[in-house]
Coordinates of C-alpha atoms and ligand atoms in Angstrom, one line a residue:
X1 CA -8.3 45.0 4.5
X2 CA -4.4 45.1 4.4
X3 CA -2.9 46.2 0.9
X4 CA -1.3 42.9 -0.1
X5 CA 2.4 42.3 -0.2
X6 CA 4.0 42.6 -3.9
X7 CA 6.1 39.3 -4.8
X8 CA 9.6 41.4 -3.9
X9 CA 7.8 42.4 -0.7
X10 CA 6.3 39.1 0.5
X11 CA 10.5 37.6 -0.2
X12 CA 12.1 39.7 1.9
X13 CA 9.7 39.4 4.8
X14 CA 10.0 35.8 4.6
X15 CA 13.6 35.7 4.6
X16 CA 13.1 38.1 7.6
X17 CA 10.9 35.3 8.9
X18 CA 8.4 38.4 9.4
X19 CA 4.8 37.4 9.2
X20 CA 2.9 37.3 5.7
X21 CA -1.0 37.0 5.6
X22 CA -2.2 34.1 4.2
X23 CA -3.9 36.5 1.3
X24 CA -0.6 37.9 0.0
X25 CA 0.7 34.4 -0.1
X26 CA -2.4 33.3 -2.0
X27 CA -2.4 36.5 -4.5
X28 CA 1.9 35.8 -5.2
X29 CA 1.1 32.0 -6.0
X30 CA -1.9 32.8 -8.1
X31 CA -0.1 35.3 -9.7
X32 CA 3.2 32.9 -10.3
X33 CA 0.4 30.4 -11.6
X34 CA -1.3 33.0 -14.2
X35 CA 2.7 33.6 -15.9
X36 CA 3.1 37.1 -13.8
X37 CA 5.9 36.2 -11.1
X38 CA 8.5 34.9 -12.4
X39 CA 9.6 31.2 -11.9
X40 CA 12.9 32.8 -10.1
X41 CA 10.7 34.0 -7.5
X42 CA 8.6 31.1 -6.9
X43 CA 11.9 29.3 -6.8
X44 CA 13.3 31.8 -4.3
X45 CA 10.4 31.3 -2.0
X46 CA 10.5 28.1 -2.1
X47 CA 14.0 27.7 -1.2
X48 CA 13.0 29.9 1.4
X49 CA 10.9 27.6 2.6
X50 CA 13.0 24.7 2.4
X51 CA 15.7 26.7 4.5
X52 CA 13.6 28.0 7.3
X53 CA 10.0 26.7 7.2
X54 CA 6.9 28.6 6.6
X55 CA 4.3 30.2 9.1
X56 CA 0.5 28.3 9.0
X57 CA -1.0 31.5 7.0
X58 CA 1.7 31.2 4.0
X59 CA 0.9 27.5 4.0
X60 CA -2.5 28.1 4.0
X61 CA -2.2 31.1 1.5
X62 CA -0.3 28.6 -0.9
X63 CA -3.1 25.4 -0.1
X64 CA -5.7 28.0 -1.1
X65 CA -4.1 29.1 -4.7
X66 CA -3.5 25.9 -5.0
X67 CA -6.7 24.3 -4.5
X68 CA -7.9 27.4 -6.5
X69 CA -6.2 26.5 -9.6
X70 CA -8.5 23.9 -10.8
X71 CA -11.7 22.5 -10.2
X72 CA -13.0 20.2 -7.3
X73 CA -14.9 17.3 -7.0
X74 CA -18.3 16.6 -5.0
X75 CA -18.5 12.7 -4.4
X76 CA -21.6 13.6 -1.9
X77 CA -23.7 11.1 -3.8
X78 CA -21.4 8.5 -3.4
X79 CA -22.0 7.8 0.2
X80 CA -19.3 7.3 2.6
X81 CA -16.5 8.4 0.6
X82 CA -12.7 8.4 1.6
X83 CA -9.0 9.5 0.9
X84 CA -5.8 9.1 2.1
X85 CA -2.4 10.5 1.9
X86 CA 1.0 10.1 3.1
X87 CA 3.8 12.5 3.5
X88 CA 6.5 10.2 1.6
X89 CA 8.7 8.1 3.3
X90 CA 11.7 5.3 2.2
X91 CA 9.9 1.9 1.4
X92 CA 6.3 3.6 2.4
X93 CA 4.0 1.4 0.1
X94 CA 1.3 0.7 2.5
X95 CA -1.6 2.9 0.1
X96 CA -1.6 -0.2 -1.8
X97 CA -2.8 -1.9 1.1
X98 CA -4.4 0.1 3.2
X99 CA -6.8 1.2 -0.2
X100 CA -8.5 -2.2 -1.0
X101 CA -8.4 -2.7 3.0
X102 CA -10.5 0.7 3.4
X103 CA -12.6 -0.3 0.5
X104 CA -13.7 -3.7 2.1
X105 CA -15.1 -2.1 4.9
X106 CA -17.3 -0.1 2.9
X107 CA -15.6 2.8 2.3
X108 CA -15.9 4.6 -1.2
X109 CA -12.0 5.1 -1.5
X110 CA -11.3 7.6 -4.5
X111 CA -7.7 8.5 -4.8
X112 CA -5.5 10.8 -6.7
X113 CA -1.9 10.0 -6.0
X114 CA 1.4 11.1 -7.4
X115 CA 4.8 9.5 -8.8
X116 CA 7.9 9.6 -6.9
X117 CA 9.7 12.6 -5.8
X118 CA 13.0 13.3 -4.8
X119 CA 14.2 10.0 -2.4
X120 CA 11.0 8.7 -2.2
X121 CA 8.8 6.5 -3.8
X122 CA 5.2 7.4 -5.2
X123 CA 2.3 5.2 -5.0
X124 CA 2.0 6.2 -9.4
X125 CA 5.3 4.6 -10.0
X126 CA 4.3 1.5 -8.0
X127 CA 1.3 1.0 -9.7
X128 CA 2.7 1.6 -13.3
X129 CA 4.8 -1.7 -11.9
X130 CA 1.6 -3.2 -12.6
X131 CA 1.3 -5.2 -15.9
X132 CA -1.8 -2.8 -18.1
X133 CA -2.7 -0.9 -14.6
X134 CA -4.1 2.6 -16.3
X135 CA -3.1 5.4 -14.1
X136 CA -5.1 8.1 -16.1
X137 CA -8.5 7.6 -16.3
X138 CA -11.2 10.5 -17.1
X139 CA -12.6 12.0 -14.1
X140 CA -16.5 10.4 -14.7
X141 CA -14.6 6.7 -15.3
X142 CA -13.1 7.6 -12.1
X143 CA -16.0 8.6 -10.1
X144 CA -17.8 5.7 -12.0
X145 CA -15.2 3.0 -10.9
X146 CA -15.1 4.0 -7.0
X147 CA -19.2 3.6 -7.2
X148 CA -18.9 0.5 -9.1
X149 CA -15.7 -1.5 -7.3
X150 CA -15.2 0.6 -3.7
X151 CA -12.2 2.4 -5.4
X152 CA -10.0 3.9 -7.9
X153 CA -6.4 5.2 -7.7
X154 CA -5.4 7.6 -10.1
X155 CA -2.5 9.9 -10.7
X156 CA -3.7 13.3 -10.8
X157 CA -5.9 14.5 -12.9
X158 CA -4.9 18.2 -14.4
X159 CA -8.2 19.5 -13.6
X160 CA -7.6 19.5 -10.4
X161 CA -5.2 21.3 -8.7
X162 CA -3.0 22.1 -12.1
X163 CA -1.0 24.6 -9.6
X164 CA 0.4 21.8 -7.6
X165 CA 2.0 19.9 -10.7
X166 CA 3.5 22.9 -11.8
X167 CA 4.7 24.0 -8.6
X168 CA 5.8 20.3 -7.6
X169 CA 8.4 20.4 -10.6
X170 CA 9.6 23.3 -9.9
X171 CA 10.3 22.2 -6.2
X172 CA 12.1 18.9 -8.2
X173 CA 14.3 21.1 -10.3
X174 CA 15.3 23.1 -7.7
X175 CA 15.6 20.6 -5.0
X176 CA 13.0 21.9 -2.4
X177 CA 10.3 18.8 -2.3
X178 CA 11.4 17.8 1.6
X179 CA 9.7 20.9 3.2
X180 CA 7.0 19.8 5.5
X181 CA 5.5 23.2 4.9
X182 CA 5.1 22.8 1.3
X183 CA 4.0 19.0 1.7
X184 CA 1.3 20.0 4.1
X185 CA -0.2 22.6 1.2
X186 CA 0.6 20.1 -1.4
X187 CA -0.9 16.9 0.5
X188 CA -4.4 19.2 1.3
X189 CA -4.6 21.0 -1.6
X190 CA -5.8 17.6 -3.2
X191 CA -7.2 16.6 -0.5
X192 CA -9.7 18.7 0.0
X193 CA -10.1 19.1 -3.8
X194 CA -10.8 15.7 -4.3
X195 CA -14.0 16.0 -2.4
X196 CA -14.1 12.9 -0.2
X197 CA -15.4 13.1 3.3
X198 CA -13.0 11.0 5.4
X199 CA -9.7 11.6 5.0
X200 CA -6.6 9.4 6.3
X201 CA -3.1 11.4 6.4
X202 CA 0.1 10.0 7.3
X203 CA 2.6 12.1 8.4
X204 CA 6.1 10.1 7.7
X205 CA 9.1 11.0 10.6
X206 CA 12.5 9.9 10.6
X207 CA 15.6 10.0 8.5
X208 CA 13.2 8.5 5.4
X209 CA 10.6 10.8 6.0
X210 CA 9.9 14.4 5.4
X211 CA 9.9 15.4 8.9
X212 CA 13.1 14.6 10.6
X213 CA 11.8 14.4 14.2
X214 CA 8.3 12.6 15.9
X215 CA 7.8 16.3 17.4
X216 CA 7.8 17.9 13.9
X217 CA 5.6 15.4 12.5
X218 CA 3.3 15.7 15.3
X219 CA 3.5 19.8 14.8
X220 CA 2.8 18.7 11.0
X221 CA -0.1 16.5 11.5
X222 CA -2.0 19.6 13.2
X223 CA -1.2 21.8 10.9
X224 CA -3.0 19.7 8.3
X225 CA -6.2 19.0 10.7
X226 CA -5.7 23.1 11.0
X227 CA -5.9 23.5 7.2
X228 CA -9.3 21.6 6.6
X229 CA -10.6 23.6 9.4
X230 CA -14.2 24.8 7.7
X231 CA -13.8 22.2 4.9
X232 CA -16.8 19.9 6.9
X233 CA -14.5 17.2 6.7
X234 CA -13.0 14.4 9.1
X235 CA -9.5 14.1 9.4
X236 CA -7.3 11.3 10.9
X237 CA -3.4 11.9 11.1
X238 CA -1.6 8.4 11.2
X239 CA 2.1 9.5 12.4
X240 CA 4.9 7.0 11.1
X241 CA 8.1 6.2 11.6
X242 CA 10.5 5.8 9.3
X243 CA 13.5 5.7 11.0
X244 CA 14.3 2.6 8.8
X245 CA 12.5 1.8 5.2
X246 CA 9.2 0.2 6.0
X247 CA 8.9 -3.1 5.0
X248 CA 11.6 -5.1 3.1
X249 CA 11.6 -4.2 -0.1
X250 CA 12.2 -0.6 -1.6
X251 CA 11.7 -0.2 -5.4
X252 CA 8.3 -0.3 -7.3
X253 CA 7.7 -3.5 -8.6
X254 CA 9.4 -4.6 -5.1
X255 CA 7.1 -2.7 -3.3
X256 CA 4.2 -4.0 -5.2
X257 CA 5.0 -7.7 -4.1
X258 CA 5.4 -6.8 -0.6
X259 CA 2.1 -5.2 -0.7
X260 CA 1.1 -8.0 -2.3
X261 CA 2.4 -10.8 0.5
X262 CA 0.6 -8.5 3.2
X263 CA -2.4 -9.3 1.4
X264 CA -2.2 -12.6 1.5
X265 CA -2.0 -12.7 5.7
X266 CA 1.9 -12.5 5.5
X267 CA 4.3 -9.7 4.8
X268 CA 6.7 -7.6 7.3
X269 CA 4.6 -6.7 10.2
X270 CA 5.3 -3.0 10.2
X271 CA 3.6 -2.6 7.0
X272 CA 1.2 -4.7 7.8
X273 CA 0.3 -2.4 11.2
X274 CA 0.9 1.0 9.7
X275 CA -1.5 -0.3 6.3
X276 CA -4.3 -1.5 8.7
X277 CA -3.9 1.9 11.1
X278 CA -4.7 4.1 8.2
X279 CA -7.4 1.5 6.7
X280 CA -9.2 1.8 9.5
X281 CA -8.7 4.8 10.8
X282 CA -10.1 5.9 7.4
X283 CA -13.2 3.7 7.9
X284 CA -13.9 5.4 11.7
X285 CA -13.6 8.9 9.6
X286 CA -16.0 7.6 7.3
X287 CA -18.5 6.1 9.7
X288 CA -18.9 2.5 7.9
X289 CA -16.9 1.1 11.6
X290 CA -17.8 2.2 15.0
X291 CA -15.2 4.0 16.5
X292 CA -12.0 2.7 18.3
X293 CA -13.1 -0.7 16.0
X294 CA -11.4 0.5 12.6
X295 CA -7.9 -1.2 12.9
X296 CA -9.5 -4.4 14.1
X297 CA -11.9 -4.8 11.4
X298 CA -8.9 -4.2 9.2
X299 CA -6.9 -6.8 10.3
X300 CA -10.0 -9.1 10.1
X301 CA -10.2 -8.2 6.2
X302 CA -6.8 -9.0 6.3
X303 CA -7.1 -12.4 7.8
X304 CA -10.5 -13.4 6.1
X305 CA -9.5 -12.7 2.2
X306 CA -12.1 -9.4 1.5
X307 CA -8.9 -6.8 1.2
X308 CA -7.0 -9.3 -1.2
X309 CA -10.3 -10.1 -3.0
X310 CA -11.3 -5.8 -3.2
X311 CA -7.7 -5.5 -4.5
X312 CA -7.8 -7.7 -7.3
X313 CA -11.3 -6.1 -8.5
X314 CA -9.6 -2.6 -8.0
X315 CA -6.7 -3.8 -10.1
X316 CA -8.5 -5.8 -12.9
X317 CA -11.2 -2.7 -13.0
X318 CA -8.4 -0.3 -13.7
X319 CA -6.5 -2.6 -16.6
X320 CA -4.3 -4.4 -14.5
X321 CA -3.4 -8.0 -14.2
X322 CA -5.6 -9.2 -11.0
X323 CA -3.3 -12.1 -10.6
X324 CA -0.8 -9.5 -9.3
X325 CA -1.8 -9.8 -6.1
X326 CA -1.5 -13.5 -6.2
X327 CA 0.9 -14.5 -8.4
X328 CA 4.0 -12.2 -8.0
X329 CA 5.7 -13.5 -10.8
X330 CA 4.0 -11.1 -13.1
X331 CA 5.7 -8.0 -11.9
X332 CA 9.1 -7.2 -13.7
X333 CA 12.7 -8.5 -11.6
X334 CA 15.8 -7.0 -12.8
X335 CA 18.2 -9.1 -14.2
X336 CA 21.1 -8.8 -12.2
X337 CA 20.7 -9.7 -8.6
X338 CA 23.8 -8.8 -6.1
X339 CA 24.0 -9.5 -2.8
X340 CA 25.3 -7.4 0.4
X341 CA 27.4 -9.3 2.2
X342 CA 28.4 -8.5 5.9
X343 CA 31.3 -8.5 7.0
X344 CA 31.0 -9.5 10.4
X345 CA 28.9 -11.3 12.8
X346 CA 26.5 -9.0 14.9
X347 CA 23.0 -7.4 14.9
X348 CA 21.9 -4.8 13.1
X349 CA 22.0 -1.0 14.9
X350 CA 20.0 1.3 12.9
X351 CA 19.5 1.7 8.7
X352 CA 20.0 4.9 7.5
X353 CA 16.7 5.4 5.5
X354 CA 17.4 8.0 3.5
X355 CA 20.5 6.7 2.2
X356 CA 18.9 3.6 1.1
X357 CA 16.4 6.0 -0.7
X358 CA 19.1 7.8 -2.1
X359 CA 20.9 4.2 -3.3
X360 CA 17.6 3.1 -4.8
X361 CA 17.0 6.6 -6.8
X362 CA 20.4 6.2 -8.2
X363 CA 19.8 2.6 -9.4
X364 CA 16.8 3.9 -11.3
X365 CA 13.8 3.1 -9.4
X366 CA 13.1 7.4 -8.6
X367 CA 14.5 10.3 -10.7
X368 CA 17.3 12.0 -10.7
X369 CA 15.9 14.9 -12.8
X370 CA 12.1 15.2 -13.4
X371 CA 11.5 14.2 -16.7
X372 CA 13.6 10.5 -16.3
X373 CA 11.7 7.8 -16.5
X374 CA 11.6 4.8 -13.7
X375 CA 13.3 1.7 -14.1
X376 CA 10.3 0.3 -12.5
X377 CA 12.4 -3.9 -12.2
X378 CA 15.0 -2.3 -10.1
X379 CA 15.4 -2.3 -6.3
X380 CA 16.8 -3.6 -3.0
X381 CA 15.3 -6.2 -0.3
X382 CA 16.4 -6.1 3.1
X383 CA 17.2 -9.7 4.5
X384 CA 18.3 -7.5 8.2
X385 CA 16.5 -4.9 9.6
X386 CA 16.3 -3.0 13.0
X387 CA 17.7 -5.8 16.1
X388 CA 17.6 -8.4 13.7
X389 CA 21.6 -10.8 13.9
X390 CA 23.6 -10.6 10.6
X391 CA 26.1 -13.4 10.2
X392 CA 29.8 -12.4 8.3
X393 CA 29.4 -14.0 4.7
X394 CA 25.8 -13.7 4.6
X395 CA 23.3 -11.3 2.6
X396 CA 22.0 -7.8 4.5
X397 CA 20.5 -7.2 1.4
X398 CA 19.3 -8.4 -1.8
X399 CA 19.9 -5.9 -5.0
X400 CA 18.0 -5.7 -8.2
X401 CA 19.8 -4.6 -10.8
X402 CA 19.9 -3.2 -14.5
X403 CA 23.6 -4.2 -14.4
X404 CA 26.3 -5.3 -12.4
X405 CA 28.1 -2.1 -11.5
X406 CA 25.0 0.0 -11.0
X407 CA 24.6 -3.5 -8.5
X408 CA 27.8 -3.5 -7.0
X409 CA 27.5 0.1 -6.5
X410 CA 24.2 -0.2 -5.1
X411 CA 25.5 -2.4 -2.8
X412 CA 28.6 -1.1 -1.0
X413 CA 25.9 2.0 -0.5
X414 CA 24.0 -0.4 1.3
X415 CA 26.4 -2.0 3.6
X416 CA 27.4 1.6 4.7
X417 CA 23.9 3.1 5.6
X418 CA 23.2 -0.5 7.4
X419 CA 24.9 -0.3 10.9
X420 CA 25.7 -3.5 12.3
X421 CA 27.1 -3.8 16.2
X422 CA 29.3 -6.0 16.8
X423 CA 28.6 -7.6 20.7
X424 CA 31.9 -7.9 22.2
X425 CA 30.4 -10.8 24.6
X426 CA 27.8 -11.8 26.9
X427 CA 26.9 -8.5 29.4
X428 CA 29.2 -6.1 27.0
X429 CA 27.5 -2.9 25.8
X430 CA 27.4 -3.8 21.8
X431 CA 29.7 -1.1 19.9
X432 CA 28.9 0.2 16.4
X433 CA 30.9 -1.2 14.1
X434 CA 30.4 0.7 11.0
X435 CA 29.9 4.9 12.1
Ligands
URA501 N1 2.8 14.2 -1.3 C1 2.3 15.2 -2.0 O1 1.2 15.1 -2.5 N2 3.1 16.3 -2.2 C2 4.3 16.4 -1.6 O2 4.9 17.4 -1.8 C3 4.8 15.3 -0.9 C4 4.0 14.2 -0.7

């Protein structure tokens, strides 16, 4: 067996972009974990990382400390149990649908999730949106919720994987949470220690996404079926894009509504058709559909009430107020509300995703360092998206606000990420306005 790389070693090859075995990876992050690297060269490699990508071994060297850090759970006696995960992507709030969904087809859904990092949001700080929703529950109220309802979301528990909270703030203090390297080891690390069988991953692609191109999110998906290689488990990679927010609505509370409307038969269709590709997908994996007839059994539970009725057990079994799902009114609003006006007549080009992200972190609804807490009221609704006509003097965009100049800000960052073209006439090629 090779002698393993020290910490100053395994740096410099990486820089080098040299290879690194996935066991001198494993040894430096274990090591980093048990106080003997320093937090300067974790934060080194990570930056490394960020700047130049990691081979599959060092991902897999870093899932495997990782996953090592903590226990894991068996959910065998659960039956046909399931998890999914997503990348992270602008307005990405389809977990709250695509869980109850999942869990009306029979699936055993038991999730761990986490807040909001960097531009994007986190299914934890949508759910806190929830008047009494209890993110933390102990790990046997967990396992004894998804037996008794069809599923529990949960932010993670620090028995599991300890090493990826640790490591994840130190990838938000030193701005390094958008590598797709680190993701994949993040997202599978809890994966595969959360012990359920079936496992739904989307992998987000796009300006609002963690992988900026369909090609590096396809690249990305395989490396993640690559990493549960031997784990005996079955793996479905959903790939999304995000090229605009999904949905309408971007901000937790928001996002919770939206979620909630989708639901209820309505709601923006590409939520809606991204929530019911990983719902059933999820329930192939599982075996509680026949294959290729997972998305359509979704969009019947859709259509027939069973997701909307599973989600309002979830909720009500986990503290929450059930009428959530029905009665929006609950949830928090800001209480400024301004408007982005266009300026001219036209239809709208492209949004640029993560500046919309970016806008909404700044009005409060992510974090700007990690300890901050959410302003969980705050947020934008898109009245235009993607070929859809704006008219001068009308509203792209709806923003909740705190106050009025965190609202006005908000919105001249809007009107500048949303590209409107103008059409110069019948037959013209249209011309981007706003570049
Ligand atoms: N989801 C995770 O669990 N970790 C990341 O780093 C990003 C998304």
């Amino acid at each position: 067996m090779a002698i393993p790389l020290s910490p100053l070693e395994l740096l410099e090859r990486t820089w080098r972009g040299e290879y690194v075995d996935a066991d001198s990876v494993r040894r430096f992050v274990r090591s980093w974990l048990s106080d003997g690297a320093p937090d300067s060269q974790m934060a080194a490699w990570c930056a490394i990382a960020q700047a130049r990508g990691l081979d599959r071994e060092s991902t897999q060297g870093l899932m495997a400390a990782l996953i090592g850090s903590g226990e894991r759970l068996d959910l065998a006696s659960l039956g046909a149990t399931g998890d999914l995960h997503s990348t992270g992507g602008v307005g990405d709030n389809a977990s709250l649908v695509a869980v109850p969904l999942a869990a009306a087809l029979g699936v055993r859904v038991a999730k761990m999730s986490r807040r909001g990092l960097g531009h994007w949001g986190g299914t934890i700080d949508k759910l806190e949106a929830i008047p009494g929703y209890r993110t933390t529950l102990e790990l046997g109220e967990f396992i004894g919720q998804v037996q008794r309802v069809g599923c529990a979301v949960i932010a993670h528990n620090p028995r599991l994987v300890p090493g990826d909270g640790r490591l994840t703030s130190l990838r938000e203090a030193t701005g390094t949470v958008a590598n797709r390297d680190l993701i994949a080891a993040s997202v599978m690390s809890k994966a595969l220690a959360g012990g359920a069988t079936a496992l739904a991953l989307e992998v987000t692609w796009g300006d609002g996404a963690a992988c900026g191109t369909l090609e590096q999110a396809q690249r990305t998906a395989e490396l993640m079926q690559w990493l549960a290689v031997g784990w005996e488990r079955e793996v479905r990679t959903i790939v999304t894009a995000i090229r605009e927010p999904l949905g309408r609505m971007i901000g937790n509370a928001l996002e919770v509504r939206e979620a909630s409307d989708v639901l209820r038969g309505g709601g923006p269709a590409d939520l809606r058709r991204v929530a019911a590709r990983i719902a059933g997908e999820l329930a192939e994996a599982a075996g509680v559909v026949a294959a290729g007839e997972g998305v359509t059994r979704a969009e019947v539970a859709l259509a027939d009430g069973s997701g909307l009725a599973m989600a309002e057990r979830w909720v009500e079994a986990q503290g929450g107020n059930p009428a959530v799902w029905s009665t929006p009114a609950v949830l928090a609003i800001a209480p400024v509300g301004v408007p982005a006006l266009a300026d001219r007549d036209g239809v709208v080009e492209s949004i640029d995703a993560r500046a919309i992200g970016e806008s909404v972190r700044r009005l409060g609804a992510g974090r700007l360092h990690p300890s901050q807490q959410v302003d969980h009221a705050v947020g934008i609704e898109l009245m235009a998206k993607v070929g859809e006509t704006v008219t001068s003097g009308a509203p792209i965009a709806m923003i909740h606000a705190r106050d009025a100049s965190l609202g006005d800000n908000c919105a001249t960052e809007i009107l500048a990420a949303v590209h409107v073209g103008v059409r110069a006439g019948a037959g013209d090629a249209a011309t981007t306005a706003r570049d």
